[in-house]
Coordinates of C-alpha atoms and ligand atoms in Angstrom, one line a residue:
X179 CA -25.7 15.1 22.2
X180 CA -22.6 13.9 20.3
X181 CA -23.0 10.7 18.2
X182 CA -22.7 7.5 20.2
X183 CA -19.5 6.3 18.5
X184 CA -17.7 9.4 19.8
X185 CA -14.8 8.4 21.9
X186 CA -15.8 10.0 25.2
X187 CA -12.4 9.2 26.8
X188 CA -10.8 11.2 24.1
X189 CA -13.2 14.0 24.6
X190 CA -12.2 14.2 28.2
X191 CA -8.5 13.6 27.4
X192 CA -8.2 10.6 29.6
X193 CA -7.3 6.9 28.9
X194 CA -9.9 4.2 28.7
X195 CA -10.6 2.8 32.2
X196 CA -9.8 6.1 34.0
X197 CA -11.1 6.3 37.6
X198 CA -14.1 8.4 38.5
X199 CA -11.7 10.8 40.3
X200 CA -9.7 11.2 37.1
X201 CA -12.8 11.8 35.1
X202 CA -14.1 14.5 37.5
X203 CA -10.7 16.2 37.6
X204 CA -10.4 16.3 33.9
X205 CA -13.9 17.5 33.4
X206 CA -13.3 20.4 35.9
X207 CA -10.1 21.3 34.1
X208 CA -11.8 21.4 30.6
X209 CA -14.9 23.1 31.9
X210 CA -12.7 26.0 33.1
X211 CA -11.5 26.3 29.5
X212 CA -14.7 25.7 27.5
X213 CA -17.6 26.8 29.7
X214 CA -19.6 29.2 27.4
X215 CA -19.1 32.0 30.0
X216 CA -15.4 31.8 29.7
X217 CA -14.1 34.6 27.4
X218 CA -12.1 33.6 24.3
X219 CA -11.9 29.8 24.8
X220 CA -15.5 29.3 25.9
X221 CA -17.6 27.1 23.4
X222 CA -21.1 26.0 23.8
X223 CA -20.7 23.0 21.6
X224 CA -17.4 21.9 23.1
X225 CA -18.8 22.3 26.6
X226 CA -21.8 20.3 25.7
X227 CA -19.7 17.4 24.5
X228 CA -17.4 17.3 27.5
X229 CA -20.4 17.6 29.8
X230 CA -22.1 14.7 28.0
X231 CA -18.9 12.6 28.3
X232 CA -18.6 13.5 32.0
X233 CA -22.2 12.5 32.7
X234 CA -22.0 9.3 30.8
X235 CA -18.7 8.2 32.3
X236 CA -19.7 9.0 35.9
X237 CA -23.2 7.7 35.6
X238 CA -25.0 4.4 35.5
X239 CA -24.6 4.1 31.7
X240 CA -20.8 3.9 31.9
X241 CA -20.8 0.1 32.0
X242 CA -22.8 -0.1 28.9
X243 CA -20.7 2.5 27.1
X244 CA -17.5 0.7 28.1
X245 CA -18.8 -2.6 26.7
X246 CA -19.6 -0.9 23.3
X247 CA -16.4 1.0 23.4
X248 CA -14.3 -2.2 23.8
X249 CA -16.1 -3.9 21.0
X250 CA -15.8 -1.0 18.6
X251 CA -12.2 -0.4 19.6
X252 CA -11.3 -4.1 19.0
X253 CA -12.9 -3.9 15.6
X254 CA -11.2 -0.7 14.7
X255 CA -7.9 -2.1 16.0
X256 CA -8.2 -5.2 13.9
X257 CA -9.1 -3.3 10.8
X258 CA -6.2 -1.0 11.3
X259 CA -3.8 -3.9 11.8
X260 CA -5.1 -5.6 8.6
X261 CA -4.7 -2.4 6.7
X262 CA -1.1 -2.0 7.9
X263 CA -0.3 -5.5 6.9
X264 CA 0.6 -5.7 3.2
X265 CA -0.7 -8.5 0.9
X266 CA 2.1 -10.2 -1.0
X267 CA 0.6 -11.0 -4.4
X268 CA 1.3 -14.4 -5.9
X269 CA 3.5 -14.4 -9.0
X270 CA 0.6 -15.4 -11.1
X271 CA -0.8 -11.9 -10.8
X272 CA 2.1 -10.4 -12.7
X273 CA 1.7 -10.7 -16.5
X274 CA 4.2 -9.5 -18.9
X275 CA 2.4 -7.9 -21.8
X276 CA 5.0 -8.8 -24.4
X277 CA 4.9 -12.6 -24.7
X278 CA 7.5 -13.4 -27.4
X279 CA 5.4 -16.0 -29.1
X280 CA 2.5 -13.6 -29.3
X281 CA 4.7 -10.9 -30.8
X282 CA 6.3 -13.3 -33.2
X283 CA 2.8 -14.3 -34.5
X284 CA 2.1 -10.7 -35.3
X285 CA 5.4 -10.4 -37.1
X286 CA 6.8 -8.1 -34.5
X287 CA 10.0 -10.0 -33.6
X288 CA 11.7 -9.2 -36.9
X289 CA 15.2 -8.1 -36.8
X290 CA 15.6 -4.4 -36.3
X291 CA 12.3 -4.1 -34.6
X292 CA 12.8 -2.5 -31.2
X293 CA 10.5 -2.6 -28.2
X294 CA 9.6 1.0 -28.9
X295 CA 8.4 0.0 -32.4
X296 CA 6.5 -2.9 -31.0
X297 CA 4.7 -0.7 -28.6
X298 CA 3.6 1.6 -31.4
X299 CA 2.0 -1.4 -33.2
X300 CA 0.4 -3.0 -30.2
X301 CA -0.7 0.2 -28.6
X302 CA 0.5 -1.3 -25.3
X303 CA 2.7 1.2 -23.6
X304 CA 3.5 -0.7 -20.5
X305 CA 5.6 -3.8 -19.7
X306 CA 3.5 -5.6 -17.3
X307 CA 0.1 -5.9 -15.8
X308 CA -0.7 -6.5 -12.2
X309 CA -4.1 -8.1 -11.6
X310 CA -5.7 -7.1 -8.3
X311 CA -9.1 -8.0 -6.8
X312 CA -11.3 -5.2 -5.6
X313 CA -11.2 -6.7 -2.1
X314 CA -7.5 -6.4 -2.0
X315 CA -7.1 -2.7 -2.5
X316 CA -7.8 -1.8 1.1
X317 CA -4.3 -3.0 2.0
X318 CA -0.8 -2.2 0.7
X319 CA 0.3 -4.6 -1.9
X320 CA 3.7 -6.1 -2.4
X321 CA 4.5 -7.4 -5.8
X322 CA 7.5 -9.5 -6.7
X323 CA 8.5 -8.9 -10.3
X324 CA 11.0 -11.3 -11.9
X325 CA 13.3 -9.4 -14.3
X326 CA 16.0 -10.4 -16.6
X327 CA 19.4 -8.9 -15.9
X328 CA 22.9 -9.1 -17.3
X329 CA 25.6 -9.7 -14.7
X330 CA 29.2 -8.7 -15.5
X331 CA 31.5 -11.6 -15.0
X332 CA 33.4 -11.1 -11.8
X333 CA 36.2 -13.3 -12.8
X334 CA 37.4 -11.2 -15.7
X335 CA 35.3 -8.1 -15.1
X336 CA 34.1 -8.5 -18.7
X337 CA 37.5 -8.0 -20.3
X338 CA 39.0 -11.4 -20.9
X339 CA 37.9 -13.1 -24.2
X340 CA 39.4 -16.4 -22.9
X341 CA 37.8 -16.2 -19.5
X342 CA 36.6 -19.8 -18.6
X343 CA 33.9 -18.5 -16.2
X344 CA 31.9 -16.5 -18.8
X345 CA 33.4 -18.3 -21.8
X346 CA 34.7 -14.9 -22.9
X347 CA 31.3 -13.3 -23.1
X348 CA 32.1 -10.9 -20.4
X349 CA 28.7 -11.2 -18.8
X350 CA 25.9 -13.6 -18.3
X351 CA 22.1 -13.6 -18.1
X352 CA 20.5 -13.8 -14.8
X353 CA 17.2 -13.0 -13.0
X354 CA 16.5 -10.7 -10.2
X355 CA 13.3 -10.3 -8.2
X356 CA 12.1 -6.8 -7.7
X357 CA 10.0 -6.2 -4.6
X358 CA 7.7 -3.3 -5.1
X359 CA 5.3 -2.1 -2.5
X360 CA 2.2 -0.1 -3.5
X361 CA 0.6 1.9 -0.7
X362 CA -3.2 1.8 -0.5
X363 CA -3.4 5.4 -1.9
X364 CA -1.7 4.3 -5.1
X365 CA -4.1 1.4 -5.9
X366 CA -6.0 3.2 -8.6
X367 CA -7.6 1.2 -11.5
X368 CA -5.7 1.4 -14.8
X369 CA -3.0 3.5 -13.3
X370 CA 0.4 3.1 -14.9
X371 CA 3.6 3.4 -12.8
X372 CA 7.0 3.9 -14.2
X373 CA 10.0 2.6 -12.2
X374 CA 13.5 3.8 -12.8
X375 CA 15.3 0.5 -12.7
X376 CA 18.6 2.1 -12.1
X377 CA 17.4 2.7 -8.5
X378 CA 16.8 -0.9 -8.0
X379 CA 20.2 -2.2 -9.0
X380 CA 21.4 -4.6 -6.3
X381 CA 25.1 -4.0 -7.2
X382 CA 27.3 -2.4 -9.8
X383 CA 27.7 -5.7 -11.6
X384 CA 24.0 -6.1 -12.4
X385 CA 22.3 -4.4 -15.2
X386 CA 18.6 -4.5 -15.9
X387 CA 17.7 -5.1 -19.5
X388 CA 15.4 -2.2 -19.4
X389 CA 16.0 1.3 -18.1
X390 CA 12.4 1.9 -17.1
X391 CA 9.7 -0.5 -16.2
X392 CA 6.1 0.5 -16.8
X393 CA 3.5 -1.3 -14.8
X394 CA -0.2 -1.1 -15.2
X395 CA -2.7 -1.9 -12.4
X396 CA -5.9 -3.7 -13.3
X397 CA -8.5 -4.0 -10.6
X398 CA -11.1 -6.7 -11.1
X399 CA -14.2 -7.8 -9.2
X400 CA -12.8 -11.3 -9.7
X401 CA -9.5 -12.4 -11.1
X402 CA -10.1 -13.5 -14.7
X403 CA -8.8 -16.8 -15.9
X404 CA -5.3 -16.4 -17.3
X405 CA -5.0 -16.7 -21.0
X406 CA -1.9 -18.8 -21.9
X407 CA 1.0 -16.6 -22.6
X408 CA 4.4 -17.7 -23.6
X409 CA 7.4 -16.1 -21.9
Ligands
ZN1007 ZN1 34.6 -13.7 -17.5

């Protein structure tokens, strides 16, 4: 006897709510294929399961089976819906690892010190951390990451030292939000992702400050209280 949660309709290759006639006709069709006496396609196990499905769905126990089926199906349907629907994380879950004040305190903001050098000292080889709760990793996660960009001045295309729009700087500082979706399969504790930011450029005028963005996922039982970081 197959386990009770088996979808008997699937076994008989018919839709839920099929008529008794449909059930009988499908059973006859499948029995001709899978009866143990049939050469090549015959299968005792397969025949047993279609026979069980046929008996259940044409007998007195169908009503009870259908009730359970509906309940389970609704549950499975809701679970699947939830899993398809991504969670958009609040911005507070994105932490930049290089708070300027923090680095300055450690003497790492000296002139000539590059990010690469800072990384060597701090041992942190990623740019930001995303805090996730254990209960969240059953759904895809969308993270909105604010990033600094330089935007080439469209008035002078960066070439007029007397341009009033950019006061001759050629470009100005701006912010862009990066929407990144992490599929469920990628939500692995402490995993580090590297994004090639050139692929995220919204237009040819916008340049990200960094070429690559390294993001580390931290998965917690509960989200820890944020320590104050200066940006
Ligand atoms: Zn300009």
